[in-house]
Short mmCIF file of C-alpha atoms and ligand atoms in Angstrom, two decimals:
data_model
loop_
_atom_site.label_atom_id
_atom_site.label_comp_id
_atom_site.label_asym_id
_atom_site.label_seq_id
_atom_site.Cartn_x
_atom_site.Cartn_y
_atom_site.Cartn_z
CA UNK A 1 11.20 -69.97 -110.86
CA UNK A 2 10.33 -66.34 -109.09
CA UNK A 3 10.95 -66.27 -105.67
CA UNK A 4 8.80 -65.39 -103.04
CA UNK A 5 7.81 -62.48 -102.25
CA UNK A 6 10.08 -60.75 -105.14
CA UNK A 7 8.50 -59.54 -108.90
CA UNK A 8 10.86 -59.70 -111.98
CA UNK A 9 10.80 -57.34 -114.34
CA UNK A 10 13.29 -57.97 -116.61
CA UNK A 11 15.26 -60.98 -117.03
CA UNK A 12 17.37 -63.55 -114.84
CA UNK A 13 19.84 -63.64 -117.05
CA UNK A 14 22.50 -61.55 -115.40
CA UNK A 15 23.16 -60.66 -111.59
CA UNK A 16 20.42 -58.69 -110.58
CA UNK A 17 19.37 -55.62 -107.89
CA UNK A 18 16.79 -55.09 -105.50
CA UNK A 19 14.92 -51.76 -105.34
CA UNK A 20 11.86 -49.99 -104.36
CA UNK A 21 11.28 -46.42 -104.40
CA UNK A 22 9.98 -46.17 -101.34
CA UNK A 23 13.35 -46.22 -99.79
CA UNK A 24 13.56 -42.76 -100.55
CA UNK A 25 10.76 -42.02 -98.60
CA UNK A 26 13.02 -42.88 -95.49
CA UNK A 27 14.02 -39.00 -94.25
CA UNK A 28 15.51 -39.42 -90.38
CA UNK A 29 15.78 -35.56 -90.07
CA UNK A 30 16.37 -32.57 -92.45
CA UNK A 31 19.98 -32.20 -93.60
CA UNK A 32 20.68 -35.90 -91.76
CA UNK A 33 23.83 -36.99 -93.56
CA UNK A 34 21.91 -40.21 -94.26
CA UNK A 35 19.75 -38.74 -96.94
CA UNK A 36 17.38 -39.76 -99.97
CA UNK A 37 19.57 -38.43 -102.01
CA UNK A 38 22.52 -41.30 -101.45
CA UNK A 39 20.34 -43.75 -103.57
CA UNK A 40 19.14 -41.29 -105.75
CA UNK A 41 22.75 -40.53 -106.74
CA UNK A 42 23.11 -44.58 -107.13
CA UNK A 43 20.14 -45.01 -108.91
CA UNK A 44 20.86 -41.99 -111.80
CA UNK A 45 24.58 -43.60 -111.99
CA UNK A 46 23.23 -46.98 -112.62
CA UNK A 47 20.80 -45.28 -115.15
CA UNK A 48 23.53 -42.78 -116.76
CA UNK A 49 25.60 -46.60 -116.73
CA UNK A 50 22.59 -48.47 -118.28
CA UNK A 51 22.92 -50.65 -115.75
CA UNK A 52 19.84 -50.45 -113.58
CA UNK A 53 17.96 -53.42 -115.17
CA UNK A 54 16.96 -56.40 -113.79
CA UNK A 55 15.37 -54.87 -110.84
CA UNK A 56 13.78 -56.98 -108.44
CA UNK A 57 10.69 -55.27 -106.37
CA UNK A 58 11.00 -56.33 -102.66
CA UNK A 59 8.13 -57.16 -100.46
CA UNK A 60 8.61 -55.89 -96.39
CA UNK A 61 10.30 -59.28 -94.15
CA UNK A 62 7.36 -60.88 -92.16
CA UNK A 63 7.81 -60.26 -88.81
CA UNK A 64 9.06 -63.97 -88.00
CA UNK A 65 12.35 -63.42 -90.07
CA UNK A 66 13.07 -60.37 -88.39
CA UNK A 67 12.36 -61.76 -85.00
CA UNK A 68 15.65 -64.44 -85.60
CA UNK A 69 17.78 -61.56 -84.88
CA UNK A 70 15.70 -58.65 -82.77
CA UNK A 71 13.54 -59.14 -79.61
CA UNK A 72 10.15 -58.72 -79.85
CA UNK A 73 9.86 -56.26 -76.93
CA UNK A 74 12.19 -54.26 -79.23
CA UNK A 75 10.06 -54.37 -82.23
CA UNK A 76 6.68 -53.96 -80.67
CA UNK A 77 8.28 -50.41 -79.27
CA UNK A 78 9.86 -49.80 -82.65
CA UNK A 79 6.46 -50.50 -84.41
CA UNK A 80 4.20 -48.52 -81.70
CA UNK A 81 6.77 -45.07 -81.14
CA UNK A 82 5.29 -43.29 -84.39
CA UNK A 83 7.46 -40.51 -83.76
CA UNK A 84 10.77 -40.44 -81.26
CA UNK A 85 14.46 -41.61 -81.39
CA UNK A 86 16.23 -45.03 -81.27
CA UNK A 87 19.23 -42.43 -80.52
CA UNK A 88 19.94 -38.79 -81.27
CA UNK A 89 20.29 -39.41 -84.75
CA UNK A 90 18.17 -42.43 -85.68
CA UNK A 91 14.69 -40.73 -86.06
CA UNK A 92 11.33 -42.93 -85.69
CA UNK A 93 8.33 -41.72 -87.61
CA UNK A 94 5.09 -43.28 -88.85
CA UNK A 95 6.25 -45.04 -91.68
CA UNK A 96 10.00 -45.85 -90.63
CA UNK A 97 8.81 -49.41 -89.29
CA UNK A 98 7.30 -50.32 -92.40
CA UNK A 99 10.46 -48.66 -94.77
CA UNK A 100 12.73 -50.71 -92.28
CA UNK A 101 11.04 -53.88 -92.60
CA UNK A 102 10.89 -53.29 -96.67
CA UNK A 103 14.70 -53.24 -96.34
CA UNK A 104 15.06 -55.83 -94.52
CA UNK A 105 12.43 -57.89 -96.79
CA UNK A 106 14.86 -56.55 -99.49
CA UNK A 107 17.57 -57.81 -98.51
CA UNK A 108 16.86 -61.73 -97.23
CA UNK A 109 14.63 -62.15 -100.72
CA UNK A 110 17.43 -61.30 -103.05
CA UNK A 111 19.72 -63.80 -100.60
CA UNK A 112 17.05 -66.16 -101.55
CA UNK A 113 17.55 -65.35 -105.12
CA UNK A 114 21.14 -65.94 -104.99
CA UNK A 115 21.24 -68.81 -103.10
CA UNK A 116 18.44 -70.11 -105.52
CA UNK A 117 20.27 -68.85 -109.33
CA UNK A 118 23.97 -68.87 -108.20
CA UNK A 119 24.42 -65.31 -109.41
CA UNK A 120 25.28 -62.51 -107.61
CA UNK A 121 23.08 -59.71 -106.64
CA UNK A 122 23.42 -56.14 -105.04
CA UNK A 123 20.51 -54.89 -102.84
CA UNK A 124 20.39 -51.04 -103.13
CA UNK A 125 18.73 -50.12 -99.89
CA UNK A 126 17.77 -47.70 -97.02
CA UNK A 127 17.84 -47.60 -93.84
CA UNK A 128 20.98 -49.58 -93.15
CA UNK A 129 21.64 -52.31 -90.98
CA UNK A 130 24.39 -53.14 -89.53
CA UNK A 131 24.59 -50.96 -86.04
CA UNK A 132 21.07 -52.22 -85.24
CA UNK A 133 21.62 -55.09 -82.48
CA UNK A 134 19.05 -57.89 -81.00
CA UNK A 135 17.32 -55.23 -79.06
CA UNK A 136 18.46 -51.80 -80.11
CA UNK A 137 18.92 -49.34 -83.40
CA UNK A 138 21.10 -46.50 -83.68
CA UNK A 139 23.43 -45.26 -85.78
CA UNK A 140 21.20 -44.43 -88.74
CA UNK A 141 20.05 -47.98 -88.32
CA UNK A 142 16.52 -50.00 -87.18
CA UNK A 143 16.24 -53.17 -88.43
CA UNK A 144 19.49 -55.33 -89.27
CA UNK A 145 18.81 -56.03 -93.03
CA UNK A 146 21.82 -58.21 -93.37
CA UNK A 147 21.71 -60.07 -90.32
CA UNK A 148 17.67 -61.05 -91.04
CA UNK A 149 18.95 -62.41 -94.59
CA UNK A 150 21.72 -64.20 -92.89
CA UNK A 151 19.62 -65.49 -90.25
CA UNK A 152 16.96 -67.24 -92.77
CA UNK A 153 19.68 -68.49 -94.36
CA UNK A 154 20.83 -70.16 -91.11
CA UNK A 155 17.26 -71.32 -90.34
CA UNK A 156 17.84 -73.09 -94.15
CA UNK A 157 20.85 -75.06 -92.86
CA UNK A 158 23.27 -73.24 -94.82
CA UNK A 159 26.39 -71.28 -93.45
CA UNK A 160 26.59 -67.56 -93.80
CA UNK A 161 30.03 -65.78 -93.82
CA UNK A 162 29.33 -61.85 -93.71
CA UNK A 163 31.99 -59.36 -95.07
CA UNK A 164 31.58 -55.65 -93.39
CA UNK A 165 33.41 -52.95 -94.99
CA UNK A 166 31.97 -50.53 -94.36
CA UNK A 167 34.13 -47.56 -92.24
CA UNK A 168 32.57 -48.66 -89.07
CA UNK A 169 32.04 -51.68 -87.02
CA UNK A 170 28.96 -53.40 -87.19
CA UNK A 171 28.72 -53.66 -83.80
CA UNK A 172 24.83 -55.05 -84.22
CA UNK A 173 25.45 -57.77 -86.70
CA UNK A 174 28.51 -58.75 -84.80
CA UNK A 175 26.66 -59.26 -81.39
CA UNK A 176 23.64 -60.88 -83.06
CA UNK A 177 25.78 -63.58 -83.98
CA UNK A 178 28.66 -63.33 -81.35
CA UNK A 179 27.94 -66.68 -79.83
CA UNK A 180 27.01 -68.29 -83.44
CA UNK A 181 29.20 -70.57 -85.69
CA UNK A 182 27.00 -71.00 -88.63
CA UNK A 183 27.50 -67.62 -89.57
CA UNK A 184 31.01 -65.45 -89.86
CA UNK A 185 31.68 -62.17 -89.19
CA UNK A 186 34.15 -60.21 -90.34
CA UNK A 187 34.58 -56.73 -90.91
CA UNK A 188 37.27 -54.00 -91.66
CA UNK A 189 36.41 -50.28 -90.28
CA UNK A 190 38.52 -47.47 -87.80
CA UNK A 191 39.21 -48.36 -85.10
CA UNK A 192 37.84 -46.13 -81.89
CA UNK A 193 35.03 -44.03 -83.58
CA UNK A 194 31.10 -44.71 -83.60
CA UNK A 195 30.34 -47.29 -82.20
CA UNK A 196 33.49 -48.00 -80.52
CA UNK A 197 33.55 -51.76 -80.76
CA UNK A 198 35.50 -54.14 -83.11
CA UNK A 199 38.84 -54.94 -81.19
CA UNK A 200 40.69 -57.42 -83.00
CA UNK A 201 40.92 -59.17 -79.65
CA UNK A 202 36.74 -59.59 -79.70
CA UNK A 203 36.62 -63.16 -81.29
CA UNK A 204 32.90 -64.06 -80.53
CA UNK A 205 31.75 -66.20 -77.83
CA UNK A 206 30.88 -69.68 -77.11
CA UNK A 207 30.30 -71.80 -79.76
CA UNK A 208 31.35 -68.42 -82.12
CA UNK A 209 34.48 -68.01 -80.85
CA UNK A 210 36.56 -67.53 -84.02
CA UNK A 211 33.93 -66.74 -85.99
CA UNK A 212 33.82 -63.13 -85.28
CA UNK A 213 36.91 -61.25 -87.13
CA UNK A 214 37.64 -57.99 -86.69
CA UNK A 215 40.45 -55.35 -88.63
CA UNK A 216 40.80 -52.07 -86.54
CA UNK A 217 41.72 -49.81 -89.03
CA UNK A 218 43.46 -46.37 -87.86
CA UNK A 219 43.16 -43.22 -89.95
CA UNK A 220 44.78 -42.91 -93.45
CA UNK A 221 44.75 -46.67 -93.84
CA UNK A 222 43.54 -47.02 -97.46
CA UNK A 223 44.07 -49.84 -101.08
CA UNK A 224 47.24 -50.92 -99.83
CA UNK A 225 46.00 -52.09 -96.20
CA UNK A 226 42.51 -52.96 -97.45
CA UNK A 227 44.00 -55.37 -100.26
CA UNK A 228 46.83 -56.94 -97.35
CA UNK A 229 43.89 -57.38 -95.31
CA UNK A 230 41.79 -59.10 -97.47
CA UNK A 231 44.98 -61.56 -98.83
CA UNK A 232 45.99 -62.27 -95.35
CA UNK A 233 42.93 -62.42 -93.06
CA UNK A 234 39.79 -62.04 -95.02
CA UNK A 235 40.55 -64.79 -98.04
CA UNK A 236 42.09 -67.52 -96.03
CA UNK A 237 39.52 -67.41 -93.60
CA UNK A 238 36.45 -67.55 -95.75
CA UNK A 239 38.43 -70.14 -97.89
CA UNK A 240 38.28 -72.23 -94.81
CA UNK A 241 35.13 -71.44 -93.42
CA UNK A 242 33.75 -73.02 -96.91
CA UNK A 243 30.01 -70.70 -96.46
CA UNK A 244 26.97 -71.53 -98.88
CA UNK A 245 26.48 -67.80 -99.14
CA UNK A 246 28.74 -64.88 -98.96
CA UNK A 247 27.07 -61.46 -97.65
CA UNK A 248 28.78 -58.42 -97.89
CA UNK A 249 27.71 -55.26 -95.94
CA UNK A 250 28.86 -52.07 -98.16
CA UNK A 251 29.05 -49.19 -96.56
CA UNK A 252 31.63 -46.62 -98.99
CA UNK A 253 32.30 -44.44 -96.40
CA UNK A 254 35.72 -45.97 -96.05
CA UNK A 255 36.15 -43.84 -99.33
CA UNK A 256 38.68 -40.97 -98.70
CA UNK A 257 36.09 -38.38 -100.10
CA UNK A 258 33.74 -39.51 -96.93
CA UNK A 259 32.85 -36.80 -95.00
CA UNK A 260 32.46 -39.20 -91.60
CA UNK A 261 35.33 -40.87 -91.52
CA UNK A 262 39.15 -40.89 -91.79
CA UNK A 263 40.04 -44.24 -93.62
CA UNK A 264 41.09 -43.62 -97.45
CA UNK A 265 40.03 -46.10 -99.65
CA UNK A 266 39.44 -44.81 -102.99
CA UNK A 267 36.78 -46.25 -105.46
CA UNK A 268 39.37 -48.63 -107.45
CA UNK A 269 40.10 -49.84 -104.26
CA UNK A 270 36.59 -50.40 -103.43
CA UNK A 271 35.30 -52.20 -107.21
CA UNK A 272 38.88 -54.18 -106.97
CA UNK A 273 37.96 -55.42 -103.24
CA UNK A 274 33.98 -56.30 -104.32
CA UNK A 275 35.50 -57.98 -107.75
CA UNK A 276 37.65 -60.40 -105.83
CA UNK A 277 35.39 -60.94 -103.15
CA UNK A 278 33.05 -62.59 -105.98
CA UNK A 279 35.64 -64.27 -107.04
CA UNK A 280 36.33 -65.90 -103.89
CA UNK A 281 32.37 -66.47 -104.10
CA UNK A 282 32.42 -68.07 -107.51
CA UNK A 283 35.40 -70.60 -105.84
CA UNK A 284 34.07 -71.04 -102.72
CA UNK A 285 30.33 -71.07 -102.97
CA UNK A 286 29.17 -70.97 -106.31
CA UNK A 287 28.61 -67.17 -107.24
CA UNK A 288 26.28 -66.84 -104.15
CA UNK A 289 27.46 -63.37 -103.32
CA UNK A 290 24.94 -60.42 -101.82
CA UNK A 291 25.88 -57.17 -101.59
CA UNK A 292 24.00 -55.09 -99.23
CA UNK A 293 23.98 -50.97 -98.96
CA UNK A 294 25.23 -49.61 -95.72
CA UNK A 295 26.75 -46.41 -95.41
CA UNK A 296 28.46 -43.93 -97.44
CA UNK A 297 28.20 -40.11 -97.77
CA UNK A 298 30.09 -38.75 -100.12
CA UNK A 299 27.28 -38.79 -103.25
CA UNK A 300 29.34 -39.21 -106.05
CA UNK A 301 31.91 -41.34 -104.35
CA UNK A 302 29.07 -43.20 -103.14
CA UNK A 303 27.34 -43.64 -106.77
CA UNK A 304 30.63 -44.13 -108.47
CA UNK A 305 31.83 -46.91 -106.14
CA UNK A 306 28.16 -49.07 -106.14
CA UNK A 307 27.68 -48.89 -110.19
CA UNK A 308 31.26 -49.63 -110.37
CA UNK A 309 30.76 -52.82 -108.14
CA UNK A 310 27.06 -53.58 -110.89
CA UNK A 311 29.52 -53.34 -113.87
CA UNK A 312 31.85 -55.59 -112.71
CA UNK A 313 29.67 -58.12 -111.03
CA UNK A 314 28.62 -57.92 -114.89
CA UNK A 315 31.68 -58.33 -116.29
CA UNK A 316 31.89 -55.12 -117.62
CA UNK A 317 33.63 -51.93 -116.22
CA UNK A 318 32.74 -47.96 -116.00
CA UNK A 319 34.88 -45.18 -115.85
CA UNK A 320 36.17 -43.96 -112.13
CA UNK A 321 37.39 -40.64 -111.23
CA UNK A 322 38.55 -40.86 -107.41
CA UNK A 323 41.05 -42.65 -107.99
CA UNK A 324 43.46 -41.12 -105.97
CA UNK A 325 45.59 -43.66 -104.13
CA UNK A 326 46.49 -42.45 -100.62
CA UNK A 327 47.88 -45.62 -98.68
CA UNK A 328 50.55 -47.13 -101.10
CA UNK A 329 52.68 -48.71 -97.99
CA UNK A 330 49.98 -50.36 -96.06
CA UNK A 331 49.93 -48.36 -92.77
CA UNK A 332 46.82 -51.02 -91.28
CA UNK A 333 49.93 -53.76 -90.77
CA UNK A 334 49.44 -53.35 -86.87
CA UNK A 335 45.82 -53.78 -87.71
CA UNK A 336 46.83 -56.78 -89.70
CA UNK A 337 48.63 -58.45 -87.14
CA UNK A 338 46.79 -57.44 -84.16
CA UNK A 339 43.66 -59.49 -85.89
CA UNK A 340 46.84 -62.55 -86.99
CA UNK A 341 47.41 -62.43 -83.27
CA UNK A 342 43.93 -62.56 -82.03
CA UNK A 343 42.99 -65.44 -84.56
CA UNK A 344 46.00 -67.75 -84.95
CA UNK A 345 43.98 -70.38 -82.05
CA UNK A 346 41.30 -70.47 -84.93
CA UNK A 347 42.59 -70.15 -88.50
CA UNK A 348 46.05 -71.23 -90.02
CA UNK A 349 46.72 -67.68 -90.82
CA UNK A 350 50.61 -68.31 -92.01
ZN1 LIG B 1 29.38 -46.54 -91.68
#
């Protein structure tokens, strides 16, 4: 059965995507490293890949899913600036609102479609999400695309658990649902630049304490400490937390090709890390796995590492070329057992 608000064309046979070409409309600034030209690099890789079928047209999130995780106060300014700045580098012009909100719609109707088939599903979009908070954007973000999709999913009864991995903390999603124990946060990134947060000593609040896991990468920290991190935090934890939907925010600019960043994951690293997070999903929750775009700026990093993630979430495989394996010893151990430390009141962690 279609689901709302979402148009087939093509089968539902296999895992599907999400696109609309108006995501490419989205330009912040000239020359903003955040460009139209990351998904068009996706996009022709997919193509190049045959693997962009089974695309899913997205209709824009009404404005009562998006108000689950931003203020209204916040969104009627966001809606009625028409040109200005959420900060220096997130831009607002006339048709941002209505891009954002497509993202966002995006990204909570293919949860829905995963949560409905039991098949994975990757939603290629722009803006990203995960900096924007209940009542501010910034960092190349508006609206909080994953958060909204976790949110409905909330409203639905069902428990969320949210991977982040991309390069930097998602210091929106995380506050969103600091205080929050339907939905789990966790998220890998380094440690001290934009936006600052994600101490592995911030474990959520409230009823969310636990629930909010973070991995404070330093530079260099690459496969080896991304692959430690997942057996030793990431896995156990979701094992236990037993969610009805896994979302994972992708940003690939963790990738050591990324011009933003210093960690060094390279794209085996990154299609190994996706291909056993769905197969935690298929144990734990029944192939309901969403992956989300985030950030990422390296293009052909960037395309490599996404249609690498399609094939295998297909069962196939593509051919990668940065393959270059930086971190062999695992230099994110502090990382590793700063977040053991921080955690071992919540999660049996031995
Ligand atoms: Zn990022």
């Amino acid at each position: 059965m279609p689901v709302d608000g979402l148009k087939a064309r093509g089968t539902f046979s296999r895992p599907v995507l999400a696109y609309d070409p108006r995501f490419i409309e989205h330009v912040s600034s000239p020359l903003h490293v955040e460009r139209p030209q990351r998904l068009e690099a996706i996009v022709a890789r997919l193509v190049a890949e045959g693997l962009f079928t089974d695309v899913l047209a997205p209709t824009p999130a009404a404005l009562p899913e998006v108000r689950r995780v931003h203020r209204a106060t916040f969104l009627e300014f966001f809606r009625d600036l028409k040109e200005g700045f959420l900060d220096p580098e997130t831009a607002v012009h006339p048709e941002t609102f209505d891009i954002a909100l497509l993202a966002a719609g995006a990204t909570l109707q293919t949860t829905r479609a995963v949560v409905d088939r039991g098949s994975p599903a990757v939603a290629l979009v722009r803006p990203p999400g995960h900096h924007a908070g209940p009542d501010y954007g910034g960092g190349f973000c508006y609206l909080n695309n994953v958060a909204v999709a976790a949110a409905d999913q909330v409203a639905q009864g069902r428990r969320v658990a949210i991977l982040d991995y991309d390069a930097h903390h998602g210091n929106g999603t995380s506050e969103i649902f600091a205080d929050e124990a339907s939905v789990l946060y966790v998220s890998t990134h380094q440690y001290g630049i934009y936006p600052g947060t994600g101490a592995a000593e911030d474990v959520g609040m409230g009823e969310g304490r636990g629930f909010n896991v973070n991995i404070p990468f330093t530079a260099g920290c690459g496969d080896a400490s991304f692959h430690a991190a997942y057996d030793e935090i990431i896995e156990p934890i979701v094992r236990a937390y037993r969610p009805d939907v896994i979302l994972v925010s992708l940003g690939v600019d963790a990738h050591y090709r990324d011009p933003l960043t210093s960690l060094a994951l390279s794209s085996a690293g990154y299609v190994d890390l996706l291909a056993r997070t769905a197969r935690l999903a298929k144990d734990v929750c029944g192939r309901r796995l969403v992956v989300a775009l985030e950030g990422g700026y390296h293009l052909p990093a960037l395309a490599e590492v996404v249609a690498g993630t399609v094939a295998r979430l297909r069962g196939s495989r593509i051919d990668l070329e940065l393959t270059q394996a930086i971190d062999l010893e695992g230099k994110g151990r502090p990382a590793i057992e700063a977040t053991r430390r921080a955690h071992e009141a919540f999660w049996n962690l031995r």
